[in-house]
CSV table of N, CA and C in Angstrom, one decimal:
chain,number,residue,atom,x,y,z
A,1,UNK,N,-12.5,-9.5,9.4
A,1,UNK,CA,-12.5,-8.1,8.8
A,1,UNK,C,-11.1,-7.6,8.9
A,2,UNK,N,-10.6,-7.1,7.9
A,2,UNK,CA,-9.5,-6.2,7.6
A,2,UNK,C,-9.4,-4.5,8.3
A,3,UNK,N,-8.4,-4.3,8.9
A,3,UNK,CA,-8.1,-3.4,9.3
A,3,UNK,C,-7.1,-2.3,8.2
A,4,UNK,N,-8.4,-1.5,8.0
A,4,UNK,CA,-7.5,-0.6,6.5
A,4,UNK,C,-7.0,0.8,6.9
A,5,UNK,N,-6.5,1.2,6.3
A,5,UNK,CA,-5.4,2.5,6.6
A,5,UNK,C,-5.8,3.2,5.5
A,6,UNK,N,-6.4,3.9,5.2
A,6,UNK,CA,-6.4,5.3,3.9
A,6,UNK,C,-5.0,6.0,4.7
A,7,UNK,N,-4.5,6.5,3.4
A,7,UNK,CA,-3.4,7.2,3.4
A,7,UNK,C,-3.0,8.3,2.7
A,8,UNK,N,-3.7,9.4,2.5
A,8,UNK,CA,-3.6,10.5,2.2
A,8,UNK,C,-2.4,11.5,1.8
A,9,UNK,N,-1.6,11.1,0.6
A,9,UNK,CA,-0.5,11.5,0.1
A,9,UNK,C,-0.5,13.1,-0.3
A,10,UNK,N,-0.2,13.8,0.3
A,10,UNK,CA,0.4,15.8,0.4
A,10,UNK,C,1.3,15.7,0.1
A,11,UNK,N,2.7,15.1,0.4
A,11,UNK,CA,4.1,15.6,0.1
A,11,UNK,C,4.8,14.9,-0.7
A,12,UNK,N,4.3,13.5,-1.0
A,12,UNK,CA,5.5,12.7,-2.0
A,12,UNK,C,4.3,11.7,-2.3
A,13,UNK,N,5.0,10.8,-3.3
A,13,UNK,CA,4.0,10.0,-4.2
A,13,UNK,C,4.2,8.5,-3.4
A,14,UNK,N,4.1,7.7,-3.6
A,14,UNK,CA,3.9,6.4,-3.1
A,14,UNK,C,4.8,6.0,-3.0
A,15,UNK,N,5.8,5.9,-4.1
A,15,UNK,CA,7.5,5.9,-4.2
A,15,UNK,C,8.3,6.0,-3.2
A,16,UNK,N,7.9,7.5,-2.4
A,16,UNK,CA,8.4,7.8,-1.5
A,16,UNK,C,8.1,7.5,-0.2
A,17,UNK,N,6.7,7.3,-0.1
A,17,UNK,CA,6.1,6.9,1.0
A,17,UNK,C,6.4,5.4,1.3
A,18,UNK,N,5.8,4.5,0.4
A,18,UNK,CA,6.3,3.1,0.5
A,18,UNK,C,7.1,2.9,1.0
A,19,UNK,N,8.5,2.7,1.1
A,19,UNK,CA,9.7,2.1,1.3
A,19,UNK,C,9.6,2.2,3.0
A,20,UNK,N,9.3,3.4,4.0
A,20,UNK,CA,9.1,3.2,5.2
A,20,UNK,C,8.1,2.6,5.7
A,21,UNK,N,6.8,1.9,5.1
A,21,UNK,CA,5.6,1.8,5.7
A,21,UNK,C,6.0,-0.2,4.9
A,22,UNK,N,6.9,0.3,4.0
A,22,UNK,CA,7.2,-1.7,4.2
A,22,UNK,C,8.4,-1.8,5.0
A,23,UNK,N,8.8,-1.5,5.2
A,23,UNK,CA,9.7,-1.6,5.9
A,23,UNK,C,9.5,-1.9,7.5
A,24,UNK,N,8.3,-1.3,8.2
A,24,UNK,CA,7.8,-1.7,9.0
A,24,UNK,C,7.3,-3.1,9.0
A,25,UNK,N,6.6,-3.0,7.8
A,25,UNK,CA,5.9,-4.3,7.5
A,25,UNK,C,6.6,-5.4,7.3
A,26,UNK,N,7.8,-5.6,7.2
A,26,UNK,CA,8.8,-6.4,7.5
A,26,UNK,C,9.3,-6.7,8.5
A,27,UNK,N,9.5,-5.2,9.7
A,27,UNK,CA,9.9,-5.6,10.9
A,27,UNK,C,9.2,-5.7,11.7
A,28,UNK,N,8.2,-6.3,11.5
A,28,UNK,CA,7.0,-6.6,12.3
A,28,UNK,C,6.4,-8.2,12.1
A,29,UNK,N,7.8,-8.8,11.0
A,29,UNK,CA,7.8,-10.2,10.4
A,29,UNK,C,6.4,-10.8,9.7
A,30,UNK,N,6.0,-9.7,9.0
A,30,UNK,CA,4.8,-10.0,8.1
A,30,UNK,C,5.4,-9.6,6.5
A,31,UNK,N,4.3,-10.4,6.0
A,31,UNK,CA,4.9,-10.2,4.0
A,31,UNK,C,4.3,-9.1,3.5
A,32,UNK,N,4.2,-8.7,2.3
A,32,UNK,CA,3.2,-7.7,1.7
A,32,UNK,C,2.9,-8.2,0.3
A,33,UNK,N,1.8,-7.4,0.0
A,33,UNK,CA,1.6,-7.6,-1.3
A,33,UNK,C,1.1,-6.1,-1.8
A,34,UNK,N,1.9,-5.7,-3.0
A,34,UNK,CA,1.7,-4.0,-3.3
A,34,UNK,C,1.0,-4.2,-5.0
A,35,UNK,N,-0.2,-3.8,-5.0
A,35,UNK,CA,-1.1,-3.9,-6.2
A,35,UNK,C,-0.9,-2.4,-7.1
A,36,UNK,N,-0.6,-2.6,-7.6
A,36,UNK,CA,-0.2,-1.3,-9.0
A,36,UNK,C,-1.2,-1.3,-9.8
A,37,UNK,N,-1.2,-0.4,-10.3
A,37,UNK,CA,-2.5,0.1,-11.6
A,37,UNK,C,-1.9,-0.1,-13.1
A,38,UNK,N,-0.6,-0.6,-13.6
A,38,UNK,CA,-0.2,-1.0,-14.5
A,38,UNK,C,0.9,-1.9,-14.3
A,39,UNK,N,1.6,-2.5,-15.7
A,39,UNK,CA,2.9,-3.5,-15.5
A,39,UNK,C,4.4,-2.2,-15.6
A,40,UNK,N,4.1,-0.8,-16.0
A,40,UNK,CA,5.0,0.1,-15.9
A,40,UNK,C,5.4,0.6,-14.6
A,41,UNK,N,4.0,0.4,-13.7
A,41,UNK,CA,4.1,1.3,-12.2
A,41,UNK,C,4.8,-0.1,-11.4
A,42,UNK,N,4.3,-1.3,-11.5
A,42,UNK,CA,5.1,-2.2,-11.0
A,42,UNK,C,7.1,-2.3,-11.6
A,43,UNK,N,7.1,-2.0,-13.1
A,43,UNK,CA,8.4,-2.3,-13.1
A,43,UNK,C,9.8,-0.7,-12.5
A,44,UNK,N,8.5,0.3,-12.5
A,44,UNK,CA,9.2,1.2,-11.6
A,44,UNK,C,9.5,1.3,-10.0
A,45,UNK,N,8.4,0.9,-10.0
A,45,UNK,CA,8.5,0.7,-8.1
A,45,UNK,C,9.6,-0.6,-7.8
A,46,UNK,N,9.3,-1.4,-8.9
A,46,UNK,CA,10.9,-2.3,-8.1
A,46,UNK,C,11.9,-1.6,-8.1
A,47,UNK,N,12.6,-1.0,-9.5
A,47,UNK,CA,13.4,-0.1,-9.3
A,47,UNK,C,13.4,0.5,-8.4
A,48,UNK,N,12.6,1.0,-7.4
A,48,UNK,CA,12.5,2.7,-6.7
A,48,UNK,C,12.6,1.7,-5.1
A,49,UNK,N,12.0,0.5,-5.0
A,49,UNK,CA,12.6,-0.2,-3.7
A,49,UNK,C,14.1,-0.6,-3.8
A,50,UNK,N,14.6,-1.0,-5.1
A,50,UNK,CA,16.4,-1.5,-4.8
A,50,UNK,C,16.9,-0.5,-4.6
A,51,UNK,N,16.6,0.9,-4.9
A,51,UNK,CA,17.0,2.2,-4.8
A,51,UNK,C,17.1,3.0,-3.5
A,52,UNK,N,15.8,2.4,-2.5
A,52,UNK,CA,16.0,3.2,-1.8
A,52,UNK,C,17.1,3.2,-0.5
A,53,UNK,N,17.2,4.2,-0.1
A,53,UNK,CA,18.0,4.3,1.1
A,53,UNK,C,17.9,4.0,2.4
A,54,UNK,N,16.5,4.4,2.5
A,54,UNK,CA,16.1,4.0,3.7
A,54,UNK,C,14.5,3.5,4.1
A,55,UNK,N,14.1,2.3,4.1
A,55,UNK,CA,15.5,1.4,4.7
A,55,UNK,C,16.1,0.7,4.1
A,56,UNK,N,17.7,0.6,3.8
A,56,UNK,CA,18.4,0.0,2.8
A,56,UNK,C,18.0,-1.2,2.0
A,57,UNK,N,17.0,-1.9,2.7
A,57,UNK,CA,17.1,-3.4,1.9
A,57,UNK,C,15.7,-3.6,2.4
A,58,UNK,N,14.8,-3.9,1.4
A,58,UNK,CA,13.5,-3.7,1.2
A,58,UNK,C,13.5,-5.5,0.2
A,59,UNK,N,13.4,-6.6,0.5
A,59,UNK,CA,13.5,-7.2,-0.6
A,59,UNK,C,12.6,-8.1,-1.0
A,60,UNK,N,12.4,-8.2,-2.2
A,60,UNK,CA,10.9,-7.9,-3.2
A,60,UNK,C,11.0,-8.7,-4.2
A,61,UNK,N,9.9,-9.0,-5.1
A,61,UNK,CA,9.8,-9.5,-6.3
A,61,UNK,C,9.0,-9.0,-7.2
A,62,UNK,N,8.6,-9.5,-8.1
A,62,UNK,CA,7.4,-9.0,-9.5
A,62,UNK,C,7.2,-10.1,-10.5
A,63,UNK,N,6.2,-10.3,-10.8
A,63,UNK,CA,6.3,-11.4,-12.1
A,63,UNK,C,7.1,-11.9,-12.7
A,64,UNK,N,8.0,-10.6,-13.3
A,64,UNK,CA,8.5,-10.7,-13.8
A,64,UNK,C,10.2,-11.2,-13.5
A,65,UNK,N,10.2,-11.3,-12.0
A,65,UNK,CA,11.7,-12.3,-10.9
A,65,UNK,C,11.0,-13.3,-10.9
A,66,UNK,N,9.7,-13.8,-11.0
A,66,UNK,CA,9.2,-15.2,-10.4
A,66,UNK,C,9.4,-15.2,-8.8
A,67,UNK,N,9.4,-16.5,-8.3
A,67,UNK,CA,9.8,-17.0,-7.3
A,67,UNK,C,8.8,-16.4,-6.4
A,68,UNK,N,7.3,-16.4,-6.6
A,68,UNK,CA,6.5,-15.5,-5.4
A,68,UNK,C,6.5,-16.1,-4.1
A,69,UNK,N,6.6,-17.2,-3.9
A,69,UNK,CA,6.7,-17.7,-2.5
A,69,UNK,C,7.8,-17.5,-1.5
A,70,UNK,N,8.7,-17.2,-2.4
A,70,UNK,CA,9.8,-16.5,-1.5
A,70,UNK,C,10.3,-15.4,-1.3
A,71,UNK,N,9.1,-14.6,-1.8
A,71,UNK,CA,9.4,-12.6,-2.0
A,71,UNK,C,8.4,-12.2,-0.4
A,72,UNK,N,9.4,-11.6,0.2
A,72,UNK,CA,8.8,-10.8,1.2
A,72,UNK,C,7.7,-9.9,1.2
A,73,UNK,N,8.3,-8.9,-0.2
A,73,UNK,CA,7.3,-7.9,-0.9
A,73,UNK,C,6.8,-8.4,-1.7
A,74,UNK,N,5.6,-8.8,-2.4
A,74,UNK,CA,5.3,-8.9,-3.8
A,74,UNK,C,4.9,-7.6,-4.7
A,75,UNK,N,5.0,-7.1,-5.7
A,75,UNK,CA,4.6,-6.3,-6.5
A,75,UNK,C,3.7,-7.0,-7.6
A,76,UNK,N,2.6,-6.6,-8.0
A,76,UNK,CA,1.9,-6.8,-9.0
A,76,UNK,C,1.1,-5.7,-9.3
A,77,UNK,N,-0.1,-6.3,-10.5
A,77,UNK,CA,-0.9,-5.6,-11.3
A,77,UNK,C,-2.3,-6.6,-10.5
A,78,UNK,N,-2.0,-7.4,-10.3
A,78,UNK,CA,-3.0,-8.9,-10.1
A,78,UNK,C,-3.7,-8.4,-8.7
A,79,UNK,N,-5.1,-9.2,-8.4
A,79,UNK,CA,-5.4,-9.2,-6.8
A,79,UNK,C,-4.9,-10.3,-6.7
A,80,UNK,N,-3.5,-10.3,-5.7
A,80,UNK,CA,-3.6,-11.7,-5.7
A,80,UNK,C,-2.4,-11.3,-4.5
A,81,UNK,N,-2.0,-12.4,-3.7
A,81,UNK,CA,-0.9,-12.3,-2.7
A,81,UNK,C,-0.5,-14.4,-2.8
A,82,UNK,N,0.5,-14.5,-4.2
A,82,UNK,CA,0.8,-15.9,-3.9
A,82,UNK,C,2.3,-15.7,-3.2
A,83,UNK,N,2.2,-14.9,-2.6
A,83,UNK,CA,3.4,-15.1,-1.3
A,83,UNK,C,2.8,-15.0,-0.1
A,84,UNK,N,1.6,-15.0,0.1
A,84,UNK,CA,1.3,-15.4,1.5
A,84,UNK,C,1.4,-14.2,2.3
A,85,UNK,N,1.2,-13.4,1.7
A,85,UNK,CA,0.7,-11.5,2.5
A,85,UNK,C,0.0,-11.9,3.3
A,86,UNK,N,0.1,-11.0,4.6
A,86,UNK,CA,-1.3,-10.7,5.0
A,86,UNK,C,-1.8,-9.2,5.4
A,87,UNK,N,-1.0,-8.6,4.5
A,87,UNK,CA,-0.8,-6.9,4.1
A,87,UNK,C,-1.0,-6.3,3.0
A,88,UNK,N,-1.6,-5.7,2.4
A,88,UNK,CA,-2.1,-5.3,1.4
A,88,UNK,C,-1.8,-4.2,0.9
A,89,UNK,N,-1.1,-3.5,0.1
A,89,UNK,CA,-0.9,-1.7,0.1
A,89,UNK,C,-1.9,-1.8,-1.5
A,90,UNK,N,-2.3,-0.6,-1.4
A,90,UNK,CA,-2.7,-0.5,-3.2
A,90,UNK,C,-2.5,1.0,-3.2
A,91,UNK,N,-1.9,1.3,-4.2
A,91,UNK,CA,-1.9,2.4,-5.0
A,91,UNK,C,-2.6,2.7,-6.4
A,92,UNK,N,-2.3,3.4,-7.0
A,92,UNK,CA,-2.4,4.2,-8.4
A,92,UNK,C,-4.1,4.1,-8.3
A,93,UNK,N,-4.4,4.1,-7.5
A,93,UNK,CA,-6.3,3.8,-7.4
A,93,UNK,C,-7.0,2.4,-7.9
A,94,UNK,N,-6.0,1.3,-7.6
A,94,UNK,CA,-6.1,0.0,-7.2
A,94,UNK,C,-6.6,-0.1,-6.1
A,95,UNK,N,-7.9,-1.3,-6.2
A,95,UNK,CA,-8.8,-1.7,-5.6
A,95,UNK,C,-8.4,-3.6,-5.3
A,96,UNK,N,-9.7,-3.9,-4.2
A,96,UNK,CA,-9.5,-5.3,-4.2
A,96,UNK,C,-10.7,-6.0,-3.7
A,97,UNK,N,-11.1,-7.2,-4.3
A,97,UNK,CA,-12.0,-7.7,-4.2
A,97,UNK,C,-12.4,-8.8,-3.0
A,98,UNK,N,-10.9,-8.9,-2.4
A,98,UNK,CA,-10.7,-9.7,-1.3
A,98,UNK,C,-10.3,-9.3,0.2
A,99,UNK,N,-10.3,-7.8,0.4
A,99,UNK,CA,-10.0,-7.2,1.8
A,99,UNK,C,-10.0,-8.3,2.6
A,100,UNK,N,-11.2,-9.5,3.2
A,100,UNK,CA,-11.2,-10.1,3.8
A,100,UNK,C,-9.8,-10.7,4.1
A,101,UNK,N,-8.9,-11.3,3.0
A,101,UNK,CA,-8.1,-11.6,3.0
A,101,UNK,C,-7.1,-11.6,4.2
A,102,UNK,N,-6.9,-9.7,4.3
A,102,UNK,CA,-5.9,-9.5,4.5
A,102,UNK,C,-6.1,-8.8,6.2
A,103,UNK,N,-4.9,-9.1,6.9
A,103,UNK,CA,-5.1,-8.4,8.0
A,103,UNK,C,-5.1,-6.9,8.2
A,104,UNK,N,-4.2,-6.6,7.2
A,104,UNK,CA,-4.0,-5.1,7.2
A,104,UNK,C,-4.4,-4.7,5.7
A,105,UNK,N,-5.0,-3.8,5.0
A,105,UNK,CA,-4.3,-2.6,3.6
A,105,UNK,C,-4.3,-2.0,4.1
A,106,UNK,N,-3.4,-1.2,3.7
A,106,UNK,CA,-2.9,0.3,3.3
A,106,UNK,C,-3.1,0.7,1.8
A,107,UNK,N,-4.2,1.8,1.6
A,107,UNK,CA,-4.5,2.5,0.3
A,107,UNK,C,-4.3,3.9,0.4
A,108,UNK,N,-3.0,3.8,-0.2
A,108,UNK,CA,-2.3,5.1,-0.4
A,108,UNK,C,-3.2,6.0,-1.9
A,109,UNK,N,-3.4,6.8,-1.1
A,109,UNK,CA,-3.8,8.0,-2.7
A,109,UNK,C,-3.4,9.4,-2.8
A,110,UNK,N,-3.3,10.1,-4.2
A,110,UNK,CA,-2.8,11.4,-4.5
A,110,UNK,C,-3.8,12.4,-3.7
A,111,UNK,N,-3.7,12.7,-2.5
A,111,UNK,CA,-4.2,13.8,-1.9
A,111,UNK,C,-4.2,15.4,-2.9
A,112,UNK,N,-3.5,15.5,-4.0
A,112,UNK,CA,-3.6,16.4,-4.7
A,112,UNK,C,-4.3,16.4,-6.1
A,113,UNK,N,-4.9,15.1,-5.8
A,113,UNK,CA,-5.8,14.5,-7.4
A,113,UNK,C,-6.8,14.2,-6.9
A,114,UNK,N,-7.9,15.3,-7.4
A,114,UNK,CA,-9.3,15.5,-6.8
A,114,UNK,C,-10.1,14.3,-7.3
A,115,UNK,N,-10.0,13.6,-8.3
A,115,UNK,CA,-10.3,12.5,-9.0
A,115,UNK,C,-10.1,11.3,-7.8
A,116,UNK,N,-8.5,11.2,-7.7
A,116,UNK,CA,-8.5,10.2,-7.1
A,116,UNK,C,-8.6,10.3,-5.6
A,117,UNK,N,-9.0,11.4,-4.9
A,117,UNK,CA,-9.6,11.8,-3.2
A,117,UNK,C,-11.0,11.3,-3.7
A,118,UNK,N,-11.8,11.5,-4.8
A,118,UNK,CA,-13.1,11.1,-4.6
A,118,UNK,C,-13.2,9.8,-4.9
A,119,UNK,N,-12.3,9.0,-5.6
A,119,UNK,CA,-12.3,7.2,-5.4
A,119,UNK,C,-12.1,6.7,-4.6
A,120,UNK,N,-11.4,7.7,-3.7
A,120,UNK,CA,-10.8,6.8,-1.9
A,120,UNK,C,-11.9,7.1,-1.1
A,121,UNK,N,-12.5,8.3,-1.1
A,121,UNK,CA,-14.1,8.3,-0.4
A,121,UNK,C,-15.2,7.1,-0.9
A,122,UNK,N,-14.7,7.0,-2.2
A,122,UNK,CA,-15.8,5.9,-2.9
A,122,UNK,C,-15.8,4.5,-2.2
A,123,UNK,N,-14.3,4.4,-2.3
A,123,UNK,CA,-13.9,3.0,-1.4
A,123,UNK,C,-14.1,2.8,0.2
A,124,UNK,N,-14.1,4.1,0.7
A,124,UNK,CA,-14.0,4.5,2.3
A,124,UNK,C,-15.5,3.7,2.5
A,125,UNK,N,-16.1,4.5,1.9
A,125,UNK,CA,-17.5,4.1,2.1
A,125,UNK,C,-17.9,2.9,1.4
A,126,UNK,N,-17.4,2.1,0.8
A,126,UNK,CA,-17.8,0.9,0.8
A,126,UNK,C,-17.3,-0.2,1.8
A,127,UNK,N,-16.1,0.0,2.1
A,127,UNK,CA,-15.4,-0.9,3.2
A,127,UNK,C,-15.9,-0.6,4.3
A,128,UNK,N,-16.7,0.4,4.5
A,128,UNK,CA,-17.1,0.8,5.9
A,128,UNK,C,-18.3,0.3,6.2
A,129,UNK,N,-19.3,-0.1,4.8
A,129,UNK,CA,-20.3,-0.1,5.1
A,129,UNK,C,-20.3,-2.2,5.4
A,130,UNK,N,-19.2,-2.3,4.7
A,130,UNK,CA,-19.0,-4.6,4.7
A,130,UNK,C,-18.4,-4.2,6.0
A,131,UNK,N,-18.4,-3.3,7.0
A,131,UNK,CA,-18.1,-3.7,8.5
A,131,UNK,C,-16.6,-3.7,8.8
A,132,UNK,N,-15.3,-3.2,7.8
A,132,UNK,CA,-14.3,-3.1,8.4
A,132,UNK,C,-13.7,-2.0,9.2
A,133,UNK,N,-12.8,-2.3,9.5
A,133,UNK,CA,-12.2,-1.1,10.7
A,133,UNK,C,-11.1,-0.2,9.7
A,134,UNK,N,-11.7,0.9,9.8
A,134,UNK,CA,-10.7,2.2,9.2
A,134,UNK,C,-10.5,3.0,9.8
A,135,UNK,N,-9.5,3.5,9.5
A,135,UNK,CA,-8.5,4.7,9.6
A,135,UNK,C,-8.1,5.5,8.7
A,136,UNK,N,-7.9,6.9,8.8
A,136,UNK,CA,-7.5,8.0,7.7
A,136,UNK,C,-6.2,8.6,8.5
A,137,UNK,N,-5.5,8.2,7.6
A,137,UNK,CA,-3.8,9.4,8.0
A,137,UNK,C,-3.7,10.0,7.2
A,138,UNK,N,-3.3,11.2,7.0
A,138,UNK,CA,-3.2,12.6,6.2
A,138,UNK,C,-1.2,13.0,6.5
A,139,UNK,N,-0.6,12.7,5.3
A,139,UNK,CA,0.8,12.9,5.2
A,139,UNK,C,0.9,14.7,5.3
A,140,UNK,N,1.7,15.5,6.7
A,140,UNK,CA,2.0,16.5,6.8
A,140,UNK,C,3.4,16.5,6.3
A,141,UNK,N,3.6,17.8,7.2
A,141,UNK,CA,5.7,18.2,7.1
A,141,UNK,C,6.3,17.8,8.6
A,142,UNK,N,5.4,16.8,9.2
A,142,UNK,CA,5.8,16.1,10.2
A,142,UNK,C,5.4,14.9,10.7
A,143,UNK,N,5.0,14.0,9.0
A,143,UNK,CA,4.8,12.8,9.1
A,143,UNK,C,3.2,12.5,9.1
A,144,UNK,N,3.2,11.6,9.4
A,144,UNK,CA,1.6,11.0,9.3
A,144,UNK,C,1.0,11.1,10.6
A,145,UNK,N,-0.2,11.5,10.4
A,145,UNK,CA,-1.1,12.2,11.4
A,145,UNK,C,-2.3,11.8,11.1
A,146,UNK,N,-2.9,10.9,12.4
A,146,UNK,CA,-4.0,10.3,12.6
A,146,UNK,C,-5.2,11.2,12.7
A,147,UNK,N,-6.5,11.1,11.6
A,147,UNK,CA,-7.0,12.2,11.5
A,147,UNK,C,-8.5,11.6,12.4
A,148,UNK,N,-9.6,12.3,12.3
A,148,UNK,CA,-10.8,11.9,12.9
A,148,UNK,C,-11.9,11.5,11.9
């Protein structure tokens, strides 16, 4: 069973949240695999990881670099982790049919898009009910805060 993290976005979009929460996931010497809702959201978020600042060096691939076996991060559209994730993030209200998979997701959503708070309840309650272990963080103005 996978240990999932809902992640309830208030102050910045995934863009901005990402880059710290892989970055962890890196120095914790695990891979990732980040599922996008289009081939646009994937070819911006690469840009938006070589971009970021902190933490400076996030490094990553996409379909479109090839080479998935040697990408730390993978980006796609796909369910898929052929880099050997055992971390999961999904955004844009990307789903997965293999949770078992993974030791960890993380499913970041627009806490300001009532649409997509009621898909993350949708999902809450399905992964809750195949028996995995969840968690809800709610992003304040002093970080992520573990909710009840």
């Amino acid at each position: 069973m996978a240990d999932i993290g809902f992640y309830h976005l208030l102050r910045t979009g995934p863009d901005q949240a990402l880059p710290t929460l892989l970055g962890r996931t890196l120095k914790a010497g695990q891979r990732a695999a980040v599922r996008c809702g289009s081939p646009e959201r994937v070819a911006a978020l690469d840009t938006a990881l070589w971009l970021t600042p902190d933490p400076d060096w996030l490094p990553h691939g996409t379909p479109a670099s090839g080479n998935a076996d040697l990408q730390p991060i993978w980006i796609t559209t796909e369910d898929e982790a052929p880099n050997g994730a055992r971390f999961l993030f999904l955004i844009d209200g990307t789903d997965t049919a293999r949770l078992s998979d993974y030791d960890r997701v993380f499913d970041l959503f627009d806490g300001n898009d009532d649409a997509a708070v009621e898909a993350a309840r949708r999902r809450w309650k399905s992964a809750k009910s195949a028996g995995h272990a969840l968690t809800y963080w709610q992003q304040t103005g002093r970080g992520w805060e573990k909710k009840a």
